[in-house]
Short mmCIF file of C-alpha atoms and ligand atoms in Angstrom, two decimals:
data_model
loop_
_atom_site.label_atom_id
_atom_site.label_comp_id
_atom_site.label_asym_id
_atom_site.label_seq_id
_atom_site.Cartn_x
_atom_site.Cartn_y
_atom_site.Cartn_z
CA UNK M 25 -41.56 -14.75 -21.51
CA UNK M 26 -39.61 -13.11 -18.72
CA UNK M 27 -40.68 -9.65 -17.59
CA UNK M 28 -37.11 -8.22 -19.20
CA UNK M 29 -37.99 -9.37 -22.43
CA UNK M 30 -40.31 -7.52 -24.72
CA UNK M 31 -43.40 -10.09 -25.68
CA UNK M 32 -43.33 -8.83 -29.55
CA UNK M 33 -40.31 -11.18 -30.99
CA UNK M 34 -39.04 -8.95 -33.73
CA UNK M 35 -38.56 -6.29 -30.94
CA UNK M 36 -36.70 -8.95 -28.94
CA UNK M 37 -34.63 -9.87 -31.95
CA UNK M 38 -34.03 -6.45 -32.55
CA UNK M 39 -32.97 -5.56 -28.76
CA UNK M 40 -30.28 -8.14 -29.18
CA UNK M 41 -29.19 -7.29 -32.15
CA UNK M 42 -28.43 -3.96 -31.27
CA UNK M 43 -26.34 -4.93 -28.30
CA UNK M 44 -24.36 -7.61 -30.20
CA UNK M 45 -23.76 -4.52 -32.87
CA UNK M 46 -22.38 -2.43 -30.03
CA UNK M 47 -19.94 -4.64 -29.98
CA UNK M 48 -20.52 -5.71 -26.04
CA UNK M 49 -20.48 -9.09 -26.56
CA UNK M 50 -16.71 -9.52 -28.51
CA UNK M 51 -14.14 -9.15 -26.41
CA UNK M 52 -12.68 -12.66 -24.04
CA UNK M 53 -13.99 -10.60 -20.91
CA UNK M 54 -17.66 -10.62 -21.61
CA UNK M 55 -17.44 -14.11 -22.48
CA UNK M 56 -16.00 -15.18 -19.61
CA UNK M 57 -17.78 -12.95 -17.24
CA UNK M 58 -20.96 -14.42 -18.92
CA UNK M 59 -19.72 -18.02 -18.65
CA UNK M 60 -18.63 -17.59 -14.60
CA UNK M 61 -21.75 -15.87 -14.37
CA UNK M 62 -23.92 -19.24 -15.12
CA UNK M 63 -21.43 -21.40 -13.45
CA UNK M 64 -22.28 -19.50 -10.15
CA UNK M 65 -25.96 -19.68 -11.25
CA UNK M 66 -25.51 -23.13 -11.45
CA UNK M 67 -24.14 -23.87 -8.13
CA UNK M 68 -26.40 -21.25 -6.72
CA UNK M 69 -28.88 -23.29 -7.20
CA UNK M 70 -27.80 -27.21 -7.35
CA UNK M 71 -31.28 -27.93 -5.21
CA UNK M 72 -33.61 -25.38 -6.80
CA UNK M 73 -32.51 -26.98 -10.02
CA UNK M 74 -32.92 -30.62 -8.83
CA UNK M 75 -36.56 -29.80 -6.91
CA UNK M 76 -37.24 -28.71 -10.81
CA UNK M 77 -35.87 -31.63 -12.27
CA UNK M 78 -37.85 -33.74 -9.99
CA UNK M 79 -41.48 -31.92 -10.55
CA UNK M 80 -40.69 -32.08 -14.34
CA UNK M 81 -39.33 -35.72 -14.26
CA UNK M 82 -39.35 -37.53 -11.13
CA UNK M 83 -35.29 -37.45 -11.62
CA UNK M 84 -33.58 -38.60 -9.06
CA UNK M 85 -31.47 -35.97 -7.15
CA UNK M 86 -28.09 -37.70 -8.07
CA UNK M 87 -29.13 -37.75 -11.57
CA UNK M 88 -30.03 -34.24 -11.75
CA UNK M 89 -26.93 -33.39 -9.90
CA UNK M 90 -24.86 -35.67 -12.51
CA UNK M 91 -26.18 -35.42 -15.61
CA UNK M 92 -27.82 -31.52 -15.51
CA UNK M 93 -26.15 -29.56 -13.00
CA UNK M 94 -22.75 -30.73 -12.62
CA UNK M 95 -22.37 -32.00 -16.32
CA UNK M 96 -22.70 -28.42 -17.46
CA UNK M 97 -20.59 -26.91 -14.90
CA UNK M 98 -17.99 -28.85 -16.27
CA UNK M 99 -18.26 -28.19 -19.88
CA UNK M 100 -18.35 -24.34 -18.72
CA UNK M 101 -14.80 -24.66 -16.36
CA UNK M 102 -13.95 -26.55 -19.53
CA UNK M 103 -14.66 -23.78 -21.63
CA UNK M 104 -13.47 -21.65 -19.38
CA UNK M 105 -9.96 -23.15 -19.38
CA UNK M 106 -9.37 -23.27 -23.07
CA UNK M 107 -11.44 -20.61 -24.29
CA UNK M 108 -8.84 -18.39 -24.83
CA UNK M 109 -6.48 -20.96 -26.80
CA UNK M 110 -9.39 -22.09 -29.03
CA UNK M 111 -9.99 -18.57 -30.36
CA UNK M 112 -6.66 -17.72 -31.39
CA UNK M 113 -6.04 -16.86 -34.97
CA UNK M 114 -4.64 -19.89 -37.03
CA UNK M 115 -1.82 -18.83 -39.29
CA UNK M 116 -1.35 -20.61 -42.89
CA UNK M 117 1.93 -20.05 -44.84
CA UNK M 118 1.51 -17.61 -47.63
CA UNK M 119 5.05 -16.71 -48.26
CA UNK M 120 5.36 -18.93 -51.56
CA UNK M 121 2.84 -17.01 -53.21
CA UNK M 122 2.90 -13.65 -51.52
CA UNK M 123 6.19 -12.48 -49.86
CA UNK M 124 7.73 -12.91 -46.87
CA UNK M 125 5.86 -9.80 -45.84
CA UNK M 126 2.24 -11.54 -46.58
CA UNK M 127 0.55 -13.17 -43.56
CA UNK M 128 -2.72 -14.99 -44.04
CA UNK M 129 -4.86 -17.11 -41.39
CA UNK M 130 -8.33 -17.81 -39.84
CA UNK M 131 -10.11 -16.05 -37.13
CA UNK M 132 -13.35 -17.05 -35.54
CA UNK M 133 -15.69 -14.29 -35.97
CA UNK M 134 -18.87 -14.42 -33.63
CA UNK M 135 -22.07 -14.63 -35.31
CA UNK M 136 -24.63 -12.36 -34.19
CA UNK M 137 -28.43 -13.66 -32.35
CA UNK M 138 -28.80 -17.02 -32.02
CA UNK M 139 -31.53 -18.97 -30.76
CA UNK M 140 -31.23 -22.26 -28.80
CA UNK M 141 -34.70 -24.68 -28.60
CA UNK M 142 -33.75 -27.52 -26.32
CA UNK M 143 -36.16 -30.41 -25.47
CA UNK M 144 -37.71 -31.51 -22.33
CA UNK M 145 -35.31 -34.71 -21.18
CA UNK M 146 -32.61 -33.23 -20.19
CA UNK M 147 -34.14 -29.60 -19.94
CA UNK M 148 -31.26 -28.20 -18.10
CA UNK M 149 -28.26 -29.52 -19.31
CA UNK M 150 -29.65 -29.20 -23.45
CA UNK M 151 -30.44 -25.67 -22.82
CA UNK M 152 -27.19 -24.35 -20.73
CA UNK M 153 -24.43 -26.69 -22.51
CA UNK M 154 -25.57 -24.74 -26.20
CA UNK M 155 -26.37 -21.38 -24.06
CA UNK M 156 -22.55 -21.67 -22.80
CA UNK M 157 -21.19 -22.52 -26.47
CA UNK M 158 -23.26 -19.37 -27.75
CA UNK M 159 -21.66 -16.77 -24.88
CA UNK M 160 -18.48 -18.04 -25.60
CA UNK M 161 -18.11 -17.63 -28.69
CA UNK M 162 -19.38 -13.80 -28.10
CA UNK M 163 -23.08 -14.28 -29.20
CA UNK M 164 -26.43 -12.66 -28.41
CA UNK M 165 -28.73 -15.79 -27.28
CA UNK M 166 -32.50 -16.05 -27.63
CA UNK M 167 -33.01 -19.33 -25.61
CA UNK M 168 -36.16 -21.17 -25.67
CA UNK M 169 -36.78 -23.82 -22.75
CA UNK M 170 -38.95 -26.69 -23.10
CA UNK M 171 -42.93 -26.09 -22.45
CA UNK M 172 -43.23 -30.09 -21.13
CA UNK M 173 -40.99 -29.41 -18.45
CA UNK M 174 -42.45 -26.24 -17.15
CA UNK M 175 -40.60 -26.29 -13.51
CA UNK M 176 -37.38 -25.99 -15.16
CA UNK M 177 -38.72 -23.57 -18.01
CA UNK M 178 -39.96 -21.52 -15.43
CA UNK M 179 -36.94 -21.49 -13.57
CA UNK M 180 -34.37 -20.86 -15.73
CA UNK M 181 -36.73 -17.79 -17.19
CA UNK M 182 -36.27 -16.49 -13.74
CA UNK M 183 -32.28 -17.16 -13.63
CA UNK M 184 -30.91 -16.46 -16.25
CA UNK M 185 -32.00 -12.79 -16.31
CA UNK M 186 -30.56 -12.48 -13.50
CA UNK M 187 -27.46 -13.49 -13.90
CA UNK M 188 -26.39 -12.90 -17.81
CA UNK M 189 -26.31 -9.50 -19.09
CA UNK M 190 -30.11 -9.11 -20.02
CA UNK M 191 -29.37 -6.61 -23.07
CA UNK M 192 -27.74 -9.99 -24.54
CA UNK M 193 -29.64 -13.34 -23.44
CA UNK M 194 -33.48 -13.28 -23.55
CA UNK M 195 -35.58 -16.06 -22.35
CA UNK M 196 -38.88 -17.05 -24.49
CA UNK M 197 -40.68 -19.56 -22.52
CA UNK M 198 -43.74 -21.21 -24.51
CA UNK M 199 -44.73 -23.85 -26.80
CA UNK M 200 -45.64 -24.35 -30.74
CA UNK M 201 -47.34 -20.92 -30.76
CA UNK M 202 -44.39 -18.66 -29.24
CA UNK M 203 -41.35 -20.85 -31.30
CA UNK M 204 -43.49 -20.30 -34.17
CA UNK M 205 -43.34 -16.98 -33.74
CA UNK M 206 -39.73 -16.87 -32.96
CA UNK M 207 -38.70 -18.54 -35.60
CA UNK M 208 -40.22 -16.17 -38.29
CA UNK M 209 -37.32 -14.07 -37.22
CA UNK M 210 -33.97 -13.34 -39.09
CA UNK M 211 -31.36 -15.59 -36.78
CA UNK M 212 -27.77 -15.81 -37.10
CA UNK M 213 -27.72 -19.54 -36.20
CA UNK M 214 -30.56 -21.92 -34.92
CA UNK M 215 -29.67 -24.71 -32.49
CA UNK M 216 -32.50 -27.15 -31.97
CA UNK M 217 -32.76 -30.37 -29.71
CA UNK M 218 -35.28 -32.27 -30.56
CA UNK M 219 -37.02 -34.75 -32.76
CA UNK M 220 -36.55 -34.92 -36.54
CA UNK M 221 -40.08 -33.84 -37.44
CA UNK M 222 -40.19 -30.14 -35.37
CA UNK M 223 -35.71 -30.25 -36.34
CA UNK M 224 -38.13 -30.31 -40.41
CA UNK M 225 -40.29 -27.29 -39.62
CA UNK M 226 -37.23 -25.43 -37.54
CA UNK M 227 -35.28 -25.72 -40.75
CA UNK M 228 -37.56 -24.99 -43.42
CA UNK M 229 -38.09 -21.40 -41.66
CA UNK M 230 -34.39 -20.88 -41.30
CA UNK M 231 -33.97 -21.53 -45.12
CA UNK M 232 -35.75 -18.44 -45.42
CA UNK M 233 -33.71 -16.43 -43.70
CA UNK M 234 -30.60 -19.02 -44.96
CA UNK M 235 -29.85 -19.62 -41.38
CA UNK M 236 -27.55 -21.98 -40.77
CA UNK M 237 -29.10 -24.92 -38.02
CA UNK M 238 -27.72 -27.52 -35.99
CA UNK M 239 -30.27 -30.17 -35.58
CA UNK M 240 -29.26 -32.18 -32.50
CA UNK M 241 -31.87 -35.27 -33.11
CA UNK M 242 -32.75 -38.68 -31.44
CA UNK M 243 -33.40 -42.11 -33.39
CA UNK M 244 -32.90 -45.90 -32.23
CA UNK M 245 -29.30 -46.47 -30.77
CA UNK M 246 -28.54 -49.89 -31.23
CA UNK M 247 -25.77 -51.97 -29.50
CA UNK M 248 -24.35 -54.98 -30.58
CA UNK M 249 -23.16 -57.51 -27.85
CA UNK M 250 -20.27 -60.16 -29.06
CA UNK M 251 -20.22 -63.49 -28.69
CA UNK M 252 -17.72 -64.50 -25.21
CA UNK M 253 -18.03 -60.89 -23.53
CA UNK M 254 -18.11 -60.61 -20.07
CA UNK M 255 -22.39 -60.89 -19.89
CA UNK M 256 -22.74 -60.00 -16.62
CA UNK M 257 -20.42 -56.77 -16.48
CA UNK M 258 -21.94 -55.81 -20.22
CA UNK M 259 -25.61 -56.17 -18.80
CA UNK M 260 -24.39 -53.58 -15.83
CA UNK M 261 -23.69 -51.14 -17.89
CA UNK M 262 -26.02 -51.14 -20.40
CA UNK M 263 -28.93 -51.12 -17.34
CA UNK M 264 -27.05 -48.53 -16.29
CA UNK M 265 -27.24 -46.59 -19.32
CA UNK M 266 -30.71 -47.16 -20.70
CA UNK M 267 -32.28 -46.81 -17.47
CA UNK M 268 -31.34 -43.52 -16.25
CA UNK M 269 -34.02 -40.83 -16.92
CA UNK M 270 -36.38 -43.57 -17.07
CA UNK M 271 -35.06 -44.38 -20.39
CA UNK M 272 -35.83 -40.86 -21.84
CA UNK M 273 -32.10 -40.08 -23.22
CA UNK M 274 -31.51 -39.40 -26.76
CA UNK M 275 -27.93 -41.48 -26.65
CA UNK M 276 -29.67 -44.45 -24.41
CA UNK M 277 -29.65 -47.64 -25.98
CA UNK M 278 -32.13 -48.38 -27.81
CA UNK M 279 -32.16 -52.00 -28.66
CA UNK M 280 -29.72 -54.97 -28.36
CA UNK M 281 -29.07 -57.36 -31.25
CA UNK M 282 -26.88 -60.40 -30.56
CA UNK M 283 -26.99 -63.92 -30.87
CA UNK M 284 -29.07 -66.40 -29.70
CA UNK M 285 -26.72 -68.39 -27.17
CA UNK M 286 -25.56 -64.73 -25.59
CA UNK M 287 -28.73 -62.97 -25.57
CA UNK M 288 -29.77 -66.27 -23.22
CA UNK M 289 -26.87 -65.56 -20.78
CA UNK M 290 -27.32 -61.77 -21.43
CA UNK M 291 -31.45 -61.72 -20.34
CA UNK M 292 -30.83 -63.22 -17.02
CA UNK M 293 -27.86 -60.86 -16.20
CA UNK M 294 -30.02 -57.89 -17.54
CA UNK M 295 -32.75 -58.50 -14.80
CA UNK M 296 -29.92 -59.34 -12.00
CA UNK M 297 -28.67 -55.78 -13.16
CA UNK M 298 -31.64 -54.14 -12.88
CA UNK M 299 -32.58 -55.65 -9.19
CA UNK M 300 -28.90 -54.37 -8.23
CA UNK M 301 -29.75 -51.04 -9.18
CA UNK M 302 -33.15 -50.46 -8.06
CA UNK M 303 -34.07 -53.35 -5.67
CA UNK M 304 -36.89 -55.66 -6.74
CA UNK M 305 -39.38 -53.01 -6.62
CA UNK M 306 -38.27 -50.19 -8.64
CA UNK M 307 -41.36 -47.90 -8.06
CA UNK M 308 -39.66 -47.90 -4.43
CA UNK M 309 -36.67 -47.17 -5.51
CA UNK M 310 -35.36 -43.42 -5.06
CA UNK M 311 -33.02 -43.80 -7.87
CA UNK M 312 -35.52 -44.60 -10.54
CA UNK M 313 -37.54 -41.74 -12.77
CA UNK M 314 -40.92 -41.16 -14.22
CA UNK M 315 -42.17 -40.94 -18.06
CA UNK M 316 -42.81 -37.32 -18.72
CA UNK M 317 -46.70 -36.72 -19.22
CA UNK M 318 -49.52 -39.43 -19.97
CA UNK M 319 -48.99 -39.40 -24.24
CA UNK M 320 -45.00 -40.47 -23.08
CA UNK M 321 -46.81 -42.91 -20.76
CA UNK M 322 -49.61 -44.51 -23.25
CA UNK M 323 -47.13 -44.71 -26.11
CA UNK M 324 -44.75 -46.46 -24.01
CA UNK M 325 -47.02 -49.29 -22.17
CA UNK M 326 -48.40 -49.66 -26.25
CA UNK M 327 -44.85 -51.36 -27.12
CA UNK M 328 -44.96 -53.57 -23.78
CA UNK M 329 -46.49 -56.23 -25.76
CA UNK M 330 -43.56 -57.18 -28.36
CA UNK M 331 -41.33 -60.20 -27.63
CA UNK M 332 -41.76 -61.89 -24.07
CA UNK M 333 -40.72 -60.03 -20.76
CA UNK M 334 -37.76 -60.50 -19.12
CA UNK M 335 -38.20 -58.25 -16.17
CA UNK M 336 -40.43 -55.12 -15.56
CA UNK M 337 -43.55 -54.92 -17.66
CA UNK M 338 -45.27 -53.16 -14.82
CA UNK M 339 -47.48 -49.73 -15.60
CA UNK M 340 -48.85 -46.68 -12.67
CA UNK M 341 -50.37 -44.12 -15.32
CA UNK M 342 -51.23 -42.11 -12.42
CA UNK M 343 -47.93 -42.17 -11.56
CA UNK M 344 -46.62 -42.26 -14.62
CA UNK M 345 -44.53 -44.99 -13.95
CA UNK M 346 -43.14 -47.89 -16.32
CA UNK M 347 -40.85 -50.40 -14.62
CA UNK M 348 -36.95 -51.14 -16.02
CA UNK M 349 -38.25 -53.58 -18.70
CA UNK M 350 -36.39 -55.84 -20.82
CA UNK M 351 -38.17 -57.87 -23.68
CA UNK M 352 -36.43 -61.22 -25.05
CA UNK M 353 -36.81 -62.77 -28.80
CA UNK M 354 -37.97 -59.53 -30.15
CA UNK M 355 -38.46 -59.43 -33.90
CA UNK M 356 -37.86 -56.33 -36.26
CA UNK M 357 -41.31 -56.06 -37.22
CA UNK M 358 -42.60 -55.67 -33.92
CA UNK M 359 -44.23 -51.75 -33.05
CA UNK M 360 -41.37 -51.59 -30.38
CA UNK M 361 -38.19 -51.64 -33.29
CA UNK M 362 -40.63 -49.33 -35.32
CA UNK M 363 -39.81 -46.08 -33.48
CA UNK M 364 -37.06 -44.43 -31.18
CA UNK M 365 -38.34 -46.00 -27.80
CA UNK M 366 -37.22 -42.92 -25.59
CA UNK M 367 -38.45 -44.39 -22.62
CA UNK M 368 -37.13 -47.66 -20.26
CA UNK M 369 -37.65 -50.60 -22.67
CA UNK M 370 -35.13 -52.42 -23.79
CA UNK M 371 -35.73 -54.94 -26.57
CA UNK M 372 -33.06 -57.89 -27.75
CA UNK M 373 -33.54 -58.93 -31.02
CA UNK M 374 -31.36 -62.14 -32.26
CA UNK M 375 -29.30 -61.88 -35.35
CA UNK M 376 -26.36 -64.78 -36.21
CA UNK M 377 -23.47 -62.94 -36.06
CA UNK M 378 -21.62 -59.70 -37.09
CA UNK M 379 -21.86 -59.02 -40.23
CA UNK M 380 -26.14 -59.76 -40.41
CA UNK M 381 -25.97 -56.75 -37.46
CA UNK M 382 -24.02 -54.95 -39.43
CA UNK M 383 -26.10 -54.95 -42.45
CA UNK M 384 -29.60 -54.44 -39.61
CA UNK M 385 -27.72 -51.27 -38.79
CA UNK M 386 -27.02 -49.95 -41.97
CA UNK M 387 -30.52 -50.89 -43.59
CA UNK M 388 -31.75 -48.42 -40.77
CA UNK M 389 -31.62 -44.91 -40.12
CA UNK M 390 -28.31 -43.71 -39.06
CA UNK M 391 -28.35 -43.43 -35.26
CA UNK M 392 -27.34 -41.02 -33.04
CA UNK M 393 -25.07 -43.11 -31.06
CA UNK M 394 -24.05 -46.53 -31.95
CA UNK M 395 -22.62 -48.79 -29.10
CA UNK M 396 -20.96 -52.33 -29.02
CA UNK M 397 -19.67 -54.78 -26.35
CA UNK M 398 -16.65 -57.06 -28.13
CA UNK M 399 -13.11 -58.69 -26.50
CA UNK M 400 -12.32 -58.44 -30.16
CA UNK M 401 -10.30 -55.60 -32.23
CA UNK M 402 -11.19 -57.03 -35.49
CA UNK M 403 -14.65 -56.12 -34.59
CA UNK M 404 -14.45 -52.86 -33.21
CA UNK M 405 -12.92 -52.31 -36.44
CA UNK M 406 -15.43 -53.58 -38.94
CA UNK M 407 -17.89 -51.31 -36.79
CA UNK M 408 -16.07 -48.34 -36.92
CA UNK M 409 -15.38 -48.98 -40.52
CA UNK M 410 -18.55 -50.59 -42.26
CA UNK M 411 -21.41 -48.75 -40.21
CA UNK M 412 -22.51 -44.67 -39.94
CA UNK M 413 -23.45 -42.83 -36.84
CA UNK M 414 -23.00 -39.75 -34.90
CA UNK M 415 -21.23 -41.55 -32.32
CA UNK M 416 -19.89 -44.58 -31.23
CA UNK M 417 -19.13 -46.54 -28.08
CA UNK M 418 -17.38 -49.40 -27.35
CA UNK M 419 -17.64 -51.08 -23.44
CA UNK M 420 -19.67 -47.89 -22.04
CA UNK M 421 -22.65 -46.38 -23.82
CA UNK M 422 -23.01 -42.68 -23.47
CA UNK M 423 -19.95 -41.96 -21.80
CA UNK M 424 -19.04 -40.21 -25.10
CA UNK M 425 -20.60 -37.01 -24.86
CA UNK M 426 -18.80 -36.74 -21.35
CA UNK M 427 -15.87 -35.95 -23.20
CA UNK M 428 -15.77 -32.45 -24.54
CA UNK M 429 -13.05 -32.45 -26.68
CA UNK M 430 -15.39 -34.97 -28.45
CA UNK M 431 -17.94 -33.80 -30.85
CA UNK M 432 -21.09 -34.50 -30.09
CA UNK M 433 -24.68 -34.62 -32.49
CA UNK M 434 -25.72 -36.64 -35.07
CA UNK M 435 -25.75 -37.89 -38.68
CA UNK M 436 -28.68 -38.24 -41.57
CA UNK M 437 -31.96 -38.82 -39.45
CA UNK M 438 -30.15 -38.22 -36.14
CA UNK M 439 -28.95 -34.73 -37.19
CA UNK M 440 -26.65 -32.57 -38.42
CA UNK M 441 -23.80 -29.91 -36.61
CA UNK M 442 -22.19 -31.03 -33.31
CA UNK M 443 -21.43 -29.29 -29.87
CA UNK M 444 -19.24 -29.34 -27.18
CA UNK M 445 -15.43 -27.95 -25.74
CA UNK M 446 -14.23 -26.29 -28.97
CA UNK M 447 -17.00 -28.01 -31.06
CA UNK M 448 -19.61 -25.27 -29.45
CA UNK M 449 -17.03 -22.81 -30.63
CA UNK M 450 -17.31 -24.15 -34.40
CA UNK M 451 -20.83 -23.95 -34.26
CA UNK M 452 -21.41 -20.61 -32.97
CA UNK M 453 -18.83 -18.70 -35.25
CA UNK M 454 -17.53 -17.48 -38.61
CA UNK M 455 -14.50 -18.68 -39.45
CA UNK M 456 -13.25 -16.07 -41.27
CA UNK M 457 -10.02 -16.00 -43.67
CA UNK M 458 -8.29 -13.47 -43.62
CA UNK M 459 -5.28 -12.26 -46.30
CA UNK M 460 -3.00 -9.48 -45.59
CA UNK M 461 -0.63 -8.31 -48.31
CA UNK M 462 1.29 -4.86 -47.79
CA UNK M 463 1.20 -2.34 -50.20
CA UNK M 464 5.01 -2.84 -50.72
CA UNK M 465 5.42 -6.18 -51.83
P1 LIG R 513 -39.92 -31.26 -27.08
O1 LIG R 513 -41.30 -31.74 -27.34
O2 LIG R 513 -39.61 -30.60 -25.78
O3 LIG R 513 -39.54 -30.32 -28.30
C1 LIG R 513 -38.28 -29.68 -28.40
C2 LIG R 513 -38.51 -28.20 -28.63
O4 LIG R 513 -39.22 -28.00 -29.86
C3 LIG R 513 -39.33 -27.52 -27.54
O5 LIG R 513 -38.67 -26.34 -27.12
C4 LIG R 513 -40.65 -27.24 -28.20
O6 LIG R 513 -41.25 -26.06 -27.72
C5 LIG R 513 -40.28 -27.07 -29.65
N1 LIG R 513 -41.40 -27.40 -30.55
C6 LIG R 513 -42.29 -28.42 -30.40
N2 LIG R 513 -43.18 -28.44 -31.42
C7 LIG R 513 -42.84 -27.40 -32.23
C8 LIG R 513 -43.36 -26.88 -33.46
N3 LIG R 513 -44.41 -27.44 -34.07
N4 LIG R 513 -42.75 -25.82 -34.01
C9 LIG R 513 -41.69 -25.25 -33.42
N5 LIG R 513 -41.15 -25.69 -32.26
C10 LIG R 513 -41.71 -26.75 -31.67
O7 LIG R 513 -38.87 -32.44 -27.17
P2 LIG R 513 -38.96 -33.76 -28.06
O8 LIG R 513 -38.84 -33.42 -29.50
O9 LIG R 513 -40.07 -34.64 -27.61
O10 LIG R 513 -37.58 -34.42 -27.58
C11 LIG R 513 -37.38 -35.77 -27.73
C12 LIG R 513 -36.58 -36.04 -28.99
O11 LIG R 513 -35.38 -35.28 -28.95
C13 LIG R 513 -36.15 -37.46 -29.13
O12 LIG R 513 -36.26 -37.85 -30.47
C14 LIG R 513 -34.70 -37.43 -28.70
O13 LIG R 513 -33.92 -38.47 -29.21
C15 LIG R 513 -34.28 -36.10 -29.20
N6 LIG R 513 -33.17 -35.60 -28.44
C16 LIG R 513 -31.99 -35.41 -29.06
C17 LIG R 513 -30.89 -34.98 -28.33
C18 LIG R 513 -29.56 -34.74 -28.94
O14 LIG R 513 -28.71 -34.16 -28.27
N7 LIG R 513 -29.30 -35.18 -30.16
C19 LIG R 513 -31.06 -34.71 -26.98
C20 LIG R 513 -32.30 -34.90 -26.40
C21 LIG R 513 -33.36 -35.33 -27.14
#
C-alpha cells in the first residue's frame, strides 16, 4: 500500500468516498485533467515502465512499448477526444404522451468508488486501460495491481500517487490477503481481470454489497483455418499472435483445428514463421519473453507431451524459458486441450471440415476471442452466426481489442461486462433517465 493511502481499507474506502461526495470528481475538467495526467505519466516513464515489464516478464522492450505503454496512451487520447461527445445527454421524444413542453432523456451519472484488480500479463496496460475508463467517467478508483508482477506493482504504487489527485485514486498493492480485505468493502462497481475461479470469489462478495462486476476472464481461443487459405501468410500471423508475451495473452490463440491436408501445409509454415521471427534459437532472441514464475513454468512443460512437436519443445526452468512450440495431430482428450494454455504452445487438432469445428466450439466453453482464417464469406458467416464468443476475428487474431470503439470482454466462462472507448464509459456509470414535465402542461 502506498504511503498516501491509509492501510485500514474501510478508512480507504471511506477517504474516497468522501471526495467523490464532494463532488470533485464530476465535472469534464477533472476527468480530463486526470486522464492527461496519466498520459504524461505514461510517457514520463516509457523506459521505467519497460525495465518493469522486463523484471516482471522478460518482455521485450517493443512489446512493452506496444502492447502496455503506447496501447494505453492511445485509448486515453482516444478518450480524451470523444469524452466529451460520449457523455452528452441522449434525448427521447416524449411529446406524444407529454406535451410539447415535456423533455425526457438519459444522462450518464458517475458511480461512486470503484475498484479495479487486474492480472499479472499485461500488468500495465489491464490496470491503466480500466483506471482511465473509471476517471473518465468521474469515479473514485481503488486500483489493485498484480502481486506476481511486483516491478510493475511497485511502480505504478509509486506513480500514480503522484500524478492523479490522491484524495481520489488509491493504490492497494498485495495479494489474496489485502484483496480479501478489500473486497469486504461496499464498492460502487468491481472490475476484475483475471481467471474465472478468483472472477467466482470477487463476485460472490460483491453480491453482498449487490455490486455490480465486470469479470474480464480468459479460456481457450480457438481458430479455425479453411481449407485453400493462404498457409504461409495465415501461419505468420497466428505466430505472431500466440507468441507474443510468451504466449501469456488472454485473447492469444489457443488452439488450431483444421483439416488434415491443411494442418500438413500449415505445420511446416508454422515453424518457418517462428524461425522468421525469432531466429532458430529463440532463447537468443531479444524479441522473445519468459513464463512468469516456476508454477507458470512446470504447468506449461507438463502439456509438452500431447501430440508430436513441430518446432520448440525446449525447457530453461532457471530461466524460465519455454521455446515457440507447436504440437501436430493433437487430440481433444489430451491434458493440453483440457485447460486455457496461457503460455507459448500451440496445439492443431484435425477435424473434417466446418461444421464438425463448429459443433467442437460450441460443445466448449464460450471463449473469449474466437478467430478464423477463410477466402470464403459463406463461412465467416456460419461463424459469426452458429458459434458464441466475446469476440471474433477473421485474418488477424487480437487485433480486435485495438479498436476502441469495439467492445471488448467476454461471454459465459470468459466473462461478463466489456471495456474500452465509450464501452469504459458504460461500465463505469449510471445511466440515468430522466423525465421532465412542467407544472403547466
Ligand atoms: P493473477 O493471479 O494476477 O490474479 C488477478 C488478480 O486477482 C490479482 O490482482 C490477484 O491479486 C487477485 N487474486 C488472486 N487470488 C485471489 C483471491 N483468492 N481472492 C481475491 N483476489 C485474488 O492473474 P491470473 O488470474 O493468473 O490471470 C490469468 C488469467 O486471466 C487467464 O485466465 C487469462 O485468460 C485471464 N485474463 C483475462 C483478460 C481479459 O481481458 N479478459 C486479460 C488478461 C488475463
Amino acid at each position: 500500500m502506498n504511503d498516501l493511502a491509509p492501510t485500514d481499507p474501510a478508512a480507504l474506502v471511506a477517504r474516497l468516498r468522501a471526495t467523490f461526495r464532494s463532488g470533485r470528481t464530476r465535472p469534464l475538467d477533472w476527468r480530463e485533467r486526470q486522464l492527461t495526467r496519466l498520459r504524461t505519466l505514461l510517457s514520463e516513464h516509457r523506459e521505467d515502465l519497460a525495465d518493469a515489464l522486463h523484471a516482471d516478464l522478460g518482455k521485450p522492450r517493443a512489446e512493452a512499448y506496444r502492447s502496455e505503454v503506447d496501447f494505453s496512451i492511445r485509448e486515453i487520447d482516444h478518450t480524451l477526444e470523444h469524452l466529451a461527445e460520449w457523455l452528452r445527454p441522449q434525448h427521447v421524444d416524449v411529446s406524444g404522451v407529454f406535451g410539447d413542453a415535456a423533455s425526457a432523456g438519459t444522462q450518464y451519472d458517475p458511480l461512486g468508488v470503484v475498484l479495479v484488480i487486474a492480472p499479472w500479463n499485461y500488468p500495465a496496460q489491464l490496470l491503466l486501460v480500466p483506471v482511465a475508463g473509471a476517471l473518465a467517467a468521474g469515479n473514485a478508483v481503488v486500483v489493485k495491481p498484480s502481486e506476481l508482477a511486483p516491478a510493475t506493482s511497485a511502480l505504478v504504487a509509486d506513480l500514480l500517487p503522484r500524478y492523479l489527485d490522491t484524495d481520489a485514486v488509491a493504490v492497494v498493492e498485495g495479494g489474496v490477503p489485502e484483496t480479501t480485505a478489500l473486497l469486504t468493502q461496499r464498492f460502487d462497481h468491481i472490475f476484475y481481470t483475471g481467471n474465472g475461479t478468483v472472477g467466482r470469489i470477487v463476485m460472490r462478495a460483491a453480491a453482498e454489497h449487490l455490486t455490480p462486476v465486470t469479470l474480464e476472464l480468459g479460456g481457450k481461443s480457438p481458430v479455425f483455418v479453411d481449407a485453400g487459405v493462404d498457409t504461409a501468410e495465415t501461419a505468420r500471423r497466428l505466430a505472431r499472435a500466440k507468441f507474443a508475451n510468451a504466449g501469456q495473452t488472454c485473447v492469444a490463440p489457443d488452439y488450431v483445428l483444421t483439416d488434415p491436408d491443411t494442418a500438413r501445409a500449415l505445420e511446416a509454415d508454422l515453424a518457418k514463421a517462428v524461425e522468421e521471427l525469432y531466429g532458430p534459437d529463440p532463447a537468443a532472441s531479444d524479441a522473445y519473453g519468459r513464463i512468469v514464475n516456476e508454477r507458470h513454468f512446470d504447468r506449461l512443460s507438463g502439456l509438452l507431451g500431447s501430440g508430436r512437436v513441430v518446432t520448440g519443445g525446449q525447457t530453461d526452468r532457471a530461466a524460465k524459458y519455454i521455446a515457440p512450440t507447436v504440437l501436430a495431430g493433437v487430440r481433444p482428450d489430451e491434458p493440453v486441450m483440457r485447460e486455457e494454455i496461457f503460455g507459448p504452445v500451440l496445439p492443431i487438432v484435425e477435424v473434417a471440415d466446418l461444421d464438425e469445428a463448429i459443433a467442437f466450439i460450441n460443445d466448449r466453453d464460450k471463449p473469449l476471442a474466437l478467430y478464423a482464417f477463410t477466402d470464403s464469406a459463406d463461412t465467416r458467416g456460419r461463424i459469426a452466426a452458429e458459434t458464441s464468443s466475446g469476440g471474433l476475428g477473421f485474418g488477424l487474431p487480437m487485433a480486435h481489442l485495438s479498436v476502441p470503439e469495439l467492445p471488448f470482454g467476454g461471454v459465459g466462462e470468459s466473462g461478463m461486462g466489456a471495456y474500452h472507448g465509450p464501452h469504459s464509459i458504460a461500465v463505469f456509470s449510471h445511466r440515468k433517465a430522466r423525465l421532465d414535465v412542467p407544472l403547466g402542461s
